[in-house]
Coordinates of C-alpha atoms in Angstrom, one line a residue:
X189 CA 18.2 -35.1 -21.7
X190 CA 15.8 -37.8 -21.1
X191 CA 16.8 -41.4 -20.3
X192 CA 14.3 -42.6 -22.5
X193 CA 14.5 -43.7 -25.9
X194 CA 12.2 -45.2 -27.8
X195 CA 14.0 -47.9 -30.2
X196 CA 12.6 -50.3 -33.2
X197 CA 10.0 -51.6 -30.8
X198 CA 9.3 -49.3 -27.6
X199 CA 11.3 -48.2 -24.9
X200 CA 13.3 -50.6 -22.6
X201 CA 15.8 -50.2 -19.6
X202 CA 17.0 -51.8 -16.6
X203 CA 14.7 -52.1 -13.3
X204 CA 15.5 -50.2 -10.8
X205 CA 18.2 -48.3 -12.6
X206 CA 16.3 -46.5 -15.5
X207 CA 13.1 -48.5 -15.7
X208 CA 11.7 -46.8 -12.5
X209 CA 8.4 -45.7 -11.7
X210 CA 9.4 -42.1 -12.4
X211 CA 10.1 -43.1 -16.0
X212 CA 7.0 -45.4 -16.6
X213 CA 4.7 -42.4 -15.2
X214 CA 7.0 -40.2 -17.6
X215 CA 6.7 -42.5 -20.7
X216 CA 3.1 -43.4 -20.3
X217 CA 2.3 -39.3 -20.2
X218 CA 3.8 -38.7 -23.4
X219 CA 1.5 -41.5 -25.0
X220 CA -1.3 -40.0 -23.0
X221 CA -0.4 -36.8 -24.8
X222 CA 0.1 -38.6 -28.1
X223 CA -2.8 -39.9 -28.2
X224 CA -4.8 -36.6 -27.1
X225 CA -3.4 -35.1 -29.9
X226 CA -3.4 -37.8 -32.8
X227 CA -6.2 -40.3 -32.0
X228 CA -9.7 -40.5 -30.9
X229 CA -9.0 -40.6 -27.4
X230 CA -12.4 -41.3 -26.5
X231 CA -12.3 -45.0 -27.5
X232 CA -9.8 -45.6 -24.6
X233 CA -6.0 -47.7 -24.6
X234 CA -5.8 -51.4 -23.6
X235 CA -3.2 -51.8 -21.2
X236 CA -1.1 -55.5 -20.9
X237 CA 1.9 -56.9 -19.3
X238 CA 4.1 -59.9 -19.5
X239 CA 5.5 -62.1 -16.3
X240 CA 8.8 -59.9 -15.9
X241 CA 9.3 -58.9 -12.1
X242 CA 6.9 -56.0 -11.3
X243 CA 5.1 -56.0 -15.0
X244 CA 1.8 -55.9 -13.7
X245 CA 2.4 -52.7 -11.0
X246 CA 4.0 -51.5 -14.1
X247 CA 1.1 -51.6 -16.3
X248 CA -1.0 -50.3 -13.1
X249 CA 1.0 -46.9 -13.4
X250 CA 0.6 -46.7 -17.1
X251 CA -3.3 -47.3 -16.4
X252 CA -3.7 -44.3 -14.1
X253 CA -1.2 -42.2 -15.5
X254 CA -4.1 -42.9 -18.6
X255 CA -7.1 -42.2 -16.0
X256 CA -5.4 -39.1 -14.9
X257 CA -5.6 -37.8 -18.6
X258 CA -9.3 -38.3 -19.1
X259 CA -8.1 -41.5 -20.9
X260 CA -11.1 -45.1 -20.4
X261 CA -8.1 -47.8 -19.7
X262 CA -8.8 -51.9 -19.8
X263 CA -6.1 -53.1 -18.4
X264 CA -5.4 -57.1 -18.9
X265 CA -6.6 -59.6 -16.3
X266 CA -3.1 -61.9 -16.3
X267 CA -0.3 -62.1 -18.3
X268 CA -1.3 -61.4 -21.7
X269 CA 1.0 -62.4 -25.0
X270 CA 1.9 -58.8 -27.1
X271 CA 0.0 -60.3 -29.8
X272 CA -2.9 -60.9 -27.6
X273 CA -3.0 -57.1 -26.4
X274 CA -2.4 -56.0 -30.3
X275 CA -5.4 -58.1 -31.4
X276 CA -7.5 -56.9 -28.9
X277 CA -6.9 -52.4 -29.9
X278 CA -7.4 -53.6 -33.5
X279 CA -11.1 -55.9 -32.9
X280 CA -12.4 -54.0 -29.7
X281 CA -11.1 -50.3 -31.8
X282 CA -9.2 -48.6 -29.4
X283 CA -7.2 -45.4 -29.9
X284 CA -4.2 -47.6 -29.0
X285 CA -2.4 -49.9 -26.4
X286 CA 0.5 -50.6 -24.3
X287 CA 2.1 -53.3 -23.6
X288 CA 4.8 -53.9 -20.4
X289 CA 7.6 -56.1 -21.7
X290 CA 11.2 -56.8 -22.5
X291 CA 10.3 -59.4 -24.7
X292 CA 14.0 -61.4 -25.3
X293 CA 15.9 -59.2 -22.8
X294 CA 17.6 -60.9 -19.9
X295 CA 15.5 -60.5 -16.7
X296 CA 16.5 -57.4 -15.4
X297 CA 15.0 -55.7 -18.1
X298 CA 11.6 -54.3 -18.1
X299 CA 10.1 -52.3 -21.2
X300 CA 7.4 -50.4 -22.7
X301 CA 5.7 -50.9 -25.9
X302 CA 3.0 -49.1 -27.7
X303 CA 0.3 -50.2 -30.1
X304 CA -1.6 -48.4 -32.3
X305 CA -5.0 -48.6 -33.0
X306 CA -4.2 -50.8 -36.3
X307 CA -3.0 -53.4 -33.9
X308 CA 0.3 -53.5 -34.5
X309 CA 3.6 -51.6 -33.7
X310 CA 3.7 -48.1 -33.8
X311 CA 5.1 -46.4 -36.9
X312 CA 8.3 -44.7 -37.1
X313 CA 6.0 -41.6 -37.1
X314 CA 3.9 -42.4 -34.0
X315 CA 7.6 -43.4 -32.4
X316 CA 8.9 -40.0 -33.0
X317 CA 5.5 -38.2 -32.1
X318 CA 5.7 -39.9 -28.7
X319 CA 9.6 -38.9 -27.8
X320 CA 8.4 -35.7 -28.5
X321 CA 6.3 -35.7 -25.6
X322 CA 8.5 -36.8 -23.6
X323 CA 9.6 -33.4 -21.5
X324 CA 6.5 -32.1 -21.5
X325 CA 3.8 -32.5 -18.6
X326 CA 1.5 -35.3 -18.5
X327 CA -1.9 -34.3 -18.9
X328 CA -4.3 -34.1 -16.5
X329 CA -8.4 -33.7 -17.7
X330 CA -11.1 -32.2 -15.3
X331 CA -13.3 -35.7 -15.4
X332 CA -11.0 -38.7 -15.0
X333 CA -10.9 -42.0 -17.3
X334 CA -12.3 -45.3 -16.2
X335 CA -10.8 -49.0 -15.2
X336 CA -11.9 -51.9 -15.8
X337 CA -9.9 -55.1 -16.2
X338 CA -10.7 -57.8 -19.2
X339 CA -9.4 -60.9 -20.2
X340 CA -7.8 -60.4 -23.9
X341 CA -6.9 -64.2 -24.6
X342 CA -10.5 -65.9 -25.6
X343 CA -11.2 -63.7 -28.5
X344 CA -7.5 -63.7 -29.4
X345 CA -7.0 -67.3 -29.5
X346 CA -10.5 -68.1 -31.6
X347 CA -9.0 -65.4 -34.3
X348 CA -5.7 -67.3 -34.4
X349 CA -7.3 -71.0 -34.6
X350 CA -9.1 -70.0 -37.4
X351 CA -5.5 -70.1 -39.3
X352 CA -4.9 -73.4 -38.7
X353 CA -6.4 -76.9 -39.7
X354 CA -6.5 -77.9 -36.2
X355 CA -8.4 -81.2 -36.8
X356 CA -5.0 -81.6 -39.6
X357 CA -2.5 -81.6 -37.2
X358 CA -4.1 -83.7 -34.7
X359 CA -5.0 -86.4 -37.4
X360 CA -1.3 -86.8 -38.1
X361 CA -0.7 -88.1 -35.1
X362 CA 2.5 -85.1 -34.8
X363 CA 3.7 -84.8 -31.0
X364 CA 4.7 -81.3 -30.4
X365 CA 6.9 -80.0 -27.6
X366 CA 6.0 -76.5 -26.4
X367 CA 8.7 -74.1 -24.6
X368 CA 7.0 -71.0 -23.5
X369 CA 10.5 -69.7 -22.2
X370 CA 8.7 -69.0 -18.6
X371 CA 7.0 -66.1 -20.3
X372 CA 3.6 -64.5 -21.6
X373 CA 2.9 -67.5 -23.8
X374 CA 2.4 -69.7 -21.3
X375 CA -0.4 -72.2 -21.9
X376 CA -1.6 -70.5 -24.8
X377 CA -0.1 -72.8 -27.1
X378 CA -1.0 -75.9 -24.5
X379 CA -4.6 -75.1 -24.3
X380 CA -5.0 -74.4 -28.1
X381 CA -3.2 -78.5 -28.4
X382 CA -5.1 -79.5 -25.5
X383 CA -8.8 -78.8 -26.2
X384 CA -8.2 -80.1 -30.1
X385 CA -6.4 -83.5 -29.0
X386 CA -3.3 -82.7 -30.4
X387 CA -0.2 -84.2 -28.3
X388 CA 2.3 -82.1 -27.0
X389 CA 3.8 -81.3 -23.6
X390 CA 4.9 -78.1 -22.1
X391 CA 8.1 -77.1 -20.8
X392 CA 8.9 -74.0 -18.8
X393 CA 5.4 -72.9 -18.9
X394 CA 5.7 -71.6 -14.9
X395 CA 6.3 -67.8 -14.1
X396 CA 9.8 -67.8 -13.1
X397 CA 10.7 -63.5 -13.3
X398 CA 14.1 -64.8 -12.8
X399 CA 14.1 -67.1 -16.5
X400 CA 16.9 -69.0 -14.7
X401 CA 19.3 -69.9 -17.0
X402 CA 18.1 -68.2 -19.8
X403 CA 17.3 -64.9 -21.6
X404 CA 13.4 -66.1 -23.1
X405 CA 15.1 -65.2 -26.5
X406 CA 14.4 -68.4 -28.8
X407 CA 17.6 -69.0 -30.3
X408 CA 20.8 -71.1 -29.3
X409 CA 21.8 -71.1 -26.5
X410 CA 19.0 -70.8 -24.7
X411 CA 16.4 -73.4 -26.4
X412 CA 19.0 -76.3 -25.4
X413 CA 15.8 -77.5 -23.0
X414 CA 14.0 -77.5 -26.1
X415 CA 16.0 -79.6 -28.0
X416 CA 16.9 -82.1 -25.1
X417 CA 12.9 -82.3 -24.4
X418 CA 12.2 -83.4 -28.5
X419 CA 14.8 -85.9 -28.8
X420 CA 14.2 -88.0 -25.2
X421 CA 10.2 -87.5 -25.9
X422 CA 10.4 -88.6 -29.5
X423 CA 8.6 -85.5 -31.0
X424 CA 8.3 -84.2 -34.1
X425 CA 9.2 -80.5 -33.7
X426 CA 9.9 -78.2 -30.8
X427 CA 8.0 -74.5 -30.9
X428 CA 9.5 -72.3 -28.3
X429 CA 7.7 -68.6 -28.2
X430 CA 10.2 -65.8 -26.3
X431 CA 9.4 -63.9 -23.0
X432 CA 6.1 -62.1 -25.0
X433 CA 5.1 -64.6 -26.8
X434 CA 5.5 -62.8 -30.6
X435 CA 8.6 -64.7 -31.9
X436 CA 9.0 -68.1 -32.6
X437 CA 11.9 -70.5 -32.6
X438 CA 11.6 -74.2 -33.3
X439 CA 13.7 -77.7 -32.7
X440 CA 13.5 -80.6 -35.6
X441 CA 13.0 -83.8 -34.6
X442 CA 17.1 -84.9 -34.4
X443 CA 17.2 -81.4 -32.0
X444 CA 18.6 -79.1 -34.3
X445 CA 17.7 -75.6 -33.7
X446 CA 15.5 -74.4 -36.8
X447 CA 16.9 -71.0 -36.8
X448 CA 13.5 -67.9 -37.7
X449 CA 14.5 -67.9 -41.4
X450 CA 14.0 -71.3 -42.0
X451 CA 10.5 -70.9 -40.0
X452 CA 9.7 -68.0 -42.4
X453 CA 11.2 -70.1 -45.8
X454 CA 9.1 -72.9 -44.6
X455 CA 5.5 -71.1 -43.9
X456 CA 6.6 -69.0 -47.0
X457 CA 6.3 -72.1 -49.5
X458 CA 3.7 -73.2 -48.1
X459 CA 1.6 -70.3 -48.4
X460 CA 2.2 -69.3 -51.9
X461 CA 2.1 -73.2 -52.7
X462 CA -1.4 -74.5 -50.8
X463 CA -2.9 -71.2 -49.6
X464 CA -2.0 -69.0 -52.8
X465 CA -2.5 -65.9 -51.0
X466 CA -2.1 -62.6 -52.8
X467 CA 0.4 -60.2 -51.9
X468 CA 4.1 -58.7 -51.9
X469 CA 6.9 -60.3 -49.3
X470 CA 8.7 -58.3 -46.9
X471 CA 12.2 -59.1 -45.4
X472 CA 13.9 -56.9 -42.7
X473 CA 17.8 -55.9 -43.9
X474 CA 19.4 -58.6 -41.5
X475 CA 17.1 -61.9 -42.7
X476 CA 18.2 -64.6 -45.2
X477 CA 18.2 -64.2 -49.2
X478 CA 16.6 -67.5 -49.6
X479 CA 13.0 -65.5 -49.3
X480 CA 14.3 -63.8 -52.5
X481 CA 14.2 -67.1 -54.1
X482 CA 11.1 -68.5 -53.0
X483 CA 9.3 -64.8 -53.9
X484 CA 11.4 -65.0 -57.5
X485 CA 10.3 -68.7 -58.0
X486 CA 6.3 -67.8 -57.3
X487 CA 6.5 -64.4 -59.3
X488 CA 6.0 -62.1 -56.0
X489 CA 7.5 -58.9 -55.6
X490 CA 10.3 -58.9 -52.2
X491 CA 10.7 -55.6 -50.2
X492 CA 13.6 -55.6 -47.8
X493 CA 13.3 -52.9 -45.4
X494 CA 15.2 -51.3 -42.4
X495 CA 15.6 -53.4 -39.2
X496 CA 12.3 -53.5 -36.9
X497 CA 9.1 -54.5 -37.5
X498 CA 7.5 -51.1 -37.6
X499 CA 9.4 -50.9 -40.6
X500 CA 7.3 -54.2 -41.8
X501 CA 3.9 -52.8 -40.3
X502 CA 5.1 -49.9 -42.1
X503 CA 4.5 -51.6 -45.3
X504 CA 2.0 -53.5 -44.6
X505 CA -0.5 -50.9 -44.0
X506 CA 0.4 -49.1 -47.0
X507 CA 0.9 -51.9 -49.6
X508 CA -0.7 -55.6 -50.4
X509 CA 1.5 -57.4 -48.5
X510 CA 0.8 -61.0 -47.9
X511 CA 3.8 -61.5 -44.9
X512 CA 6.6 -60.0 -43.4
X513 CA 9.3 -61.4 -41.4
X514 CA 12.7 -60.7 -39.1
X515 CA 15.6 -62.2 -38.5
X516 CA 14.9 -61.8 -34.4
X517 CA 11.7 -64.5 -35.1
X518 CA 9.4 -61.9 -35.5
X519 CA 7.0 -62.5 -38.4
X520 CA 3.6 -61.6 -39.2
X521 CA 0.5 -62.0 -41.8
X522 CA -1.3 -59.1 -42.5
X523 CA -4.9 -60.6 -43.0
X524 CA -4.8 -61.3 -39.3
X525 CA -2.9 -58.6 -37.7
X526 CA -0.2 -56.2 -39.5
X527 CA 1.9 -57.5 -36.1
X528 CA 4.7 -60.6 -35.6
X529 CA 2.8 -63.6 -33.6
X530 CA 4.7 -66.4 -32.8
X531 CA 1.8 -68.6 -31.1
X532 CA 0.2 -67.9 -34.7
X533 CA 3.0 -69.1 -36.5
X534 CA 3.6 -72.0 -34.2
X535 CA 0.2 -73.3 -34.9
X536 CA 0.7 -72.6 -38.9
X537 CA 4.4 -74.8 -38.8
X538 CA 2.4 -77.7 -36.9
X539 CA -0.2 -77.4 -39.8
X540 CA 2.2 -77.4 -42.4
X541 CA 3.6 -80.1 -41.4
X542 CA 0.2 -81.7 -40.6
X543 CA -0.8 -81.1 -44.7
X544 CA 3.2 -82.4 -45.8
X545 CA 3.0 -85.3 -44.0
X546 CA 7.0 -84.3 -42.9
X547 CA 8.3 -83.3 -40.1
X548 CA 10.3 -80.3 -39.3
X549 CA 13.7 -81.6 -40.6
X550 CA 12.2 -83.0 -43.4
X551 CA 10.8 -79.5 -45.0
X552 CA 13.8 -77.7 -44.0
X553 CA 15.8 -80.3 -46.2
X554 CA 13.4 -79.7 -48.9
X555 CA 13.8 -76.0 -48.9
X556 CA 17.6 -76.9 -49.2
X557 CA 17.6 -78.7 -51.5
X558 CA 15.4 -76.7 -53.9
X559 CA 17.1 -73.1 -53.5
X560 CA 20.6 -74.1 -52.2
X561 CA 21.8 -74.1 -48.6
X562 CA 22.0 -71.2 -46.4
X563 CA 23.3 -70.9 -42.8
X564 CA 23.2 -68.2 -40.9
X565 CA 24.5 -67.0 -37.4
X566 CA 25.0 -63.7 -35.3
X567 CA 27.3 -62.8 -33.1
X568 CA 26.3 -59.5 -30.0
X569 CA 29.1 -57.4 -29.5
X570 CA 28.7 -55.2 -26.2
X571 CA 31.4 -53.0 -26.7
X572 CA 32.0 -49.0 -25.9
X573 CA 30.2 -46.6 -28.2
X574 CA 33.3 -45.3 -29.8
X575 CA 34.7 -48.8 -30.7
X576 CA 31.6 -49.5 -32.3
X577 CA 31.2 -46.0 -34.2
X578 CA 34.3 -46.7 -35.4
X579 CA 34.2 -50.4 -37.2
X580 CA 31.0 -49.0 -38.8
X581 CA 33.1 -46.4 -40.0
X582 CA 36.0 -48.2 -41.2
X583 CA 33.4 -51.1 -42.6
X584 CA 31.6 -48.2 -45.0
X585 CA 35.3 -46.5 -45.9
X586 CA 34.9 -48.6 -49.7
X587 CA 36.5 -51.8 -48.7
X588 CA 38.0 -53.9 -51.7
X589 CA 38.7 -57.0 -49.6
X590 CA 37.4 -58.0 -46.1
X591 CA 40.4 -60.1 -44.3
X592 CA 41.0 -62.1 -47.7
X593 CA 37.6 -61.8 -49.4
X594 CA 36.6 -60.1 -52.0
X595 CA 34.0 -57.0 -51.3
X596 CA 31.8 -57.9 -54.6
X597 CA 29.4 -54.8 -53.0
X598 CA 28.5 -52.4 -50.0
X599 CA 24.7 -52.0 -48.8
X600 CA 24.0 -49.8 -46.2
X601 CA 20.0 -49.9 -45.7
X602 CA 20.4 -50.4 -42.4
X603 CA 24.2 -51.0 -41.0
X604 CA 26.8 -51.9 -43.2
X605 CA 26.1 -55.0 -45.3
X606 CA 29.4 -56.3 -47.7
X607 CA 28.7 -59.1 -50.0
X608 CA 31.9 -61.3 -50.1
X609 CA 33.3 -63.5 -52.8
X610 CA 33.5 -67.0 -51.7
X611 CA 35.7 -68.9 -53.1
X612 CA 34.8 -72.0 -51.4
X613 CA 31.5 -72.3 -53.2
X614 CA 33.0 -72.1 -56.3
X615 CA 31.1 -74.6 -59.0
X616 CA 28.6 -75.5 -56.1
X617 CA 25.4 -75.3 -57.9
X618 CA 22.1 -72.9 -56.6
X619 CA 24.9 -71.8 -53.9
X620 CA 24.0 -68.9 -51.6
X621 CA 25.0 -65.4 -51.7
X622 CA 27.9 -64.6 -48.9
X623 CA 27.6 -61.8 -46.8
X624 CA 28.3 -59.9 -43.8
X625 CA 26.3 -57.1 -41.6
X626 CA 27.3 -54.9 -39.0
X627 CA 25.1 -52.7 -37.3
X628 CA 25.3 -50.8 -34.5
X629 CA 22.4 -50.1 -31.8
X630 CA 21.2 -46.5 -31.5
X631 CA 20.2 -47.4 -28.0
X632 CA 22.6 -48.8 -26.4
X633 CA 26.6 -49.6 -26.9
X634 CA 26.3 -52.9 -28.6
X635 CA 26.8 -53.8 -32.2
X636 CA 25.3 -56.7 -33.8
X637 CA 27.2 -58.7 -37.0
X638 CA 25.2 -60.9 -39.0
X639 CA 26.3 -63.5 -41.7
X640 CA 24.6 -65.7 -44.3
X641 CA 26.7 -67.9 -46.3
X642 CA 26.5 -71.1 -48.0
X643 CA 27.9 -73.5 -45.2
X644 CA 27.9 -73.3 -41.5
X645 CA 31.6 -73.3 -41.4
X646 CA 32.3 -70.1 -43.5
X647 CA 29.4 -68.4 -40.9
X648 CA 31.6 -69.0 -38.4
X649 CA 35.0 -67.9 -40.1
X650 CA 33.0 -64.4 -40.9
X651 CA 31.7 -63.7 -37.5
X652 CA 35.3 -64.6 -35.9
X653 CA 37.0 -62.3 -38.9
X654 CA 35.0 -59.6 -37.6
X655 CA 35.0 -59.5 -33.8
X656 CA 39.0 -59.2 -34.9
X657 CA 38.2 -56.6 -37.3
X658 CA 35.8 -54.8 -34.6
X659 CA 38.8 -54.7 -32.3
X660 CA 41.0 -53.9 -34.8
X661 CA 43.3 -57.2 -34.7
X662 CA 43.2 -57.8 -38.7
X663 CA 45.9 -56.2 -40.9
X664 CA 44.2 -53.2 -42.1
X665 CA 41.9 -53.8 -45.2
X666 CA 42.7 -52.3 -48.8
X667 CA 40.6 -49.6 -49.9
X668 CA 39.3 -48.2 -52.3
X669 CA 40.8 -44.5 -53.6

């Protein structure tokens, strides 16, 4: 069997253990072959990389493994941001592209993602036409492709600016603190601020392979920096993009961690408010029900979807979709790219806050108030593949009560999702739906559990409930017969 599996977003292992040159050669032949067989190979593949250890010698193997099979490859000057490289196969019409990165992984990690020639993530049928591939030879063509390297960030950055108001944000006199996470995204962000006069400074903008301290994930813990920086330097939000620059995390001005559904909620509103942009909404499975409100209170359809934002792009070529988001941080509009962007959706929160006159706190205080609070938390559970076969298992065996609560119902798009009765919001008006997710990996043995509820403190109580249910520590649940 091969050690390589393509997941909800490419194929990712550890350096030196499974991510070796054997298996980059092996994975970039079966996208040579892909794309032999299902694009126009003729227009060539763009080739990027992020600042992971060995990334670019990476992205040099996928580039002749390319030129070996007939295949024109531009390969990226410098570190390029995912979003950069998928902008650049959509506008320059390339039969595809790949992209070397972990994106949040911890820095042993190394991964491959492919693009496809829509500029965005490959769908769940180009996925499975790629694994295919896998055992089979690369190909090898009589006349061999050409090289050339190209910077993908100037054309890239003047699509993205066009977004935003940027002579808004910089009139309202907003200081921004920017956290590139030591990864792809580094000065992008910066140099957008920097030639418009907007304030800001940067933090953990050097490459730093090692991202000491952190995995370039933006969520607690590892924004703490982040939220430090705001408060000493008096801004008025934190953006922190993650190790490939197409998720974004943010810190209000207090330095509370504004979590990727309250980024979404916020740019949300204010698109169907000020821009009043046509077009359906899509959530992944895991990502907070206060979308459905905001899509309910502007009359626009809301399409939840499996977990993965090739389940989003999905969608988005198929349908008018006017945004689609994750719970990861991963969100993206379709008139630009049918791809997540954080950089994009940095510079859209600075400009809704720019045309609000709030900062970040404030609007996330408005959305609260208006459609009832929601907090939200997740809890990564690496644990053997049995134990986590099991509590799937036992999760989707018709619960009736989960350790005390009351199972109102059982989804299972994606994992196993059990809406809970809450007592303790009770009477509390525009309160929020509780629930709990557990899903297990297909790649590796980890299970993820998710919960939204109406407080902070029930959040926690869920995600501690089941760990012990995971590990079998509750008494066991009554079911139904």
């Amino acid at each position: 069997m091969s050690q390589i599996k393509f997941g909800t977003d490419g194929w990712r292992g550890i350096i030196a253990e499974d991510f070796t040159f054997e298996n980059v050669r092996k994975a970039a032949g079966a996208i040579a072959s892909y794309v032999w067989k299902n694009e126009d190979a003729t227009r060539g593949v763009m080739v990027g990389y992020d600042t992971r250890f060995g990334s670019r010698r990476f992205a040099e193997l996928v580039a002749e493994t390319l030129i070996v099979a007939g295949i024109d490859v531009t390969l990226a000057n410098g570190y390029t941001p995912t979003p950069a490289l998928s902008y650049a196969v959509k506008q320059r019409g390339a039969a595809g592209g790949v992209m070397i990165t972990s994106s949040h992984n911890p820095h042993q990690w190394n991964g491959v993602k492919y693009k496809a020639s829509y500029g965005g993530s490959g769908k769940p049928s180009i996925i499975k036409a790629i694994e295919n591939e896998l055992d089979s030879p690369a190909p090898t063509a009589a006349k061999p492709g050409k090289l050339k390297e190209d910077d993908f960030l100037p054309e890239y950055i003047r699509a993205i600016t066009a977004f935003a108001d940027l002579k808004l944000i910089r009139e309202a006199g907003f200081k921004f603190a920017i956290d590139s996470m030591y990864g792809a995204g580094r000065g992008v962000l910066a140099g957008i601020f920097s030639q418009h006069g907007i304030k800001y400074l940067e933090i953990r903008g050097e490459v730093n392979p090692l991202f000491p301290g952190i995995n370039p994930e933006p969520i607690e813990p590892h924004v703490k920096m982040l939220q430090e920086t705001v408060v000493r330097e008096g801004c008025a939000a934190g953006l922190v993009t993650d190790g490939d620059a197409d998720r974004l995390g943010a810190a209000d001005e207090n330095g509370n961690f504004v979590d990727p559904h309250k980024i979404y909620s916020v740019i949300l509103r204010w698109l169907l408010e000020r821009k009043k942009w046509p077009g359906g909404i899509v959530r992944a499975f895991n990502t907070t029900k206060m979308l459905d409100r905001i899509a309910a209170k502007y009359g626009r359809e809301l399409i939840e979807c499996g977990i993965g934002f090739k389940y989003i792009c999905d969608l988005m070529l198929e349908r008018d979709i006017l945004i689609g988001g994750e719970e990861s941080g991963g969100i993206g509009i379709k008139r630009h790219l049918p791809e997540r962007d954080g950089i994009l959706n940095a510079l859209l929160l600075a400009n809704v806050m720019a045309e609000e006159g709030r900062t970040l706190g404030q609007l996330v205080a408005d959305l609260q108030r208006e459609y009832g609070e929601h907090h939200y938390g997740r809890v990564d559970m690496h644990i053997d593949n049995s134990l986590k076969e099991s509590a799937i298992q036992r999760a989707n065996s018709g619960l009736k009560e989960f350790a005390g609560y009351k199972v109102l119902k059982v989804e299972t798009l994606d994992g196993v999702k059990l809406f809970l009765e809450d007592r303790s919001a009770a009477g509390k008006p525009n309160a929020a739906e509780t629930w709990l997710l557990l899903r297990a990996s297909g790649t590796e043995p980890l299970l993820r559990v998710y919960s939204e509820a109406g407080s902070m403190k029930t959040v926690k109580t869920l995600l501690s409930l089941a760990e012990e249910f995971v590990y079998q520590k509750v008494p066991a649940q009554s079911v139904a017969h």
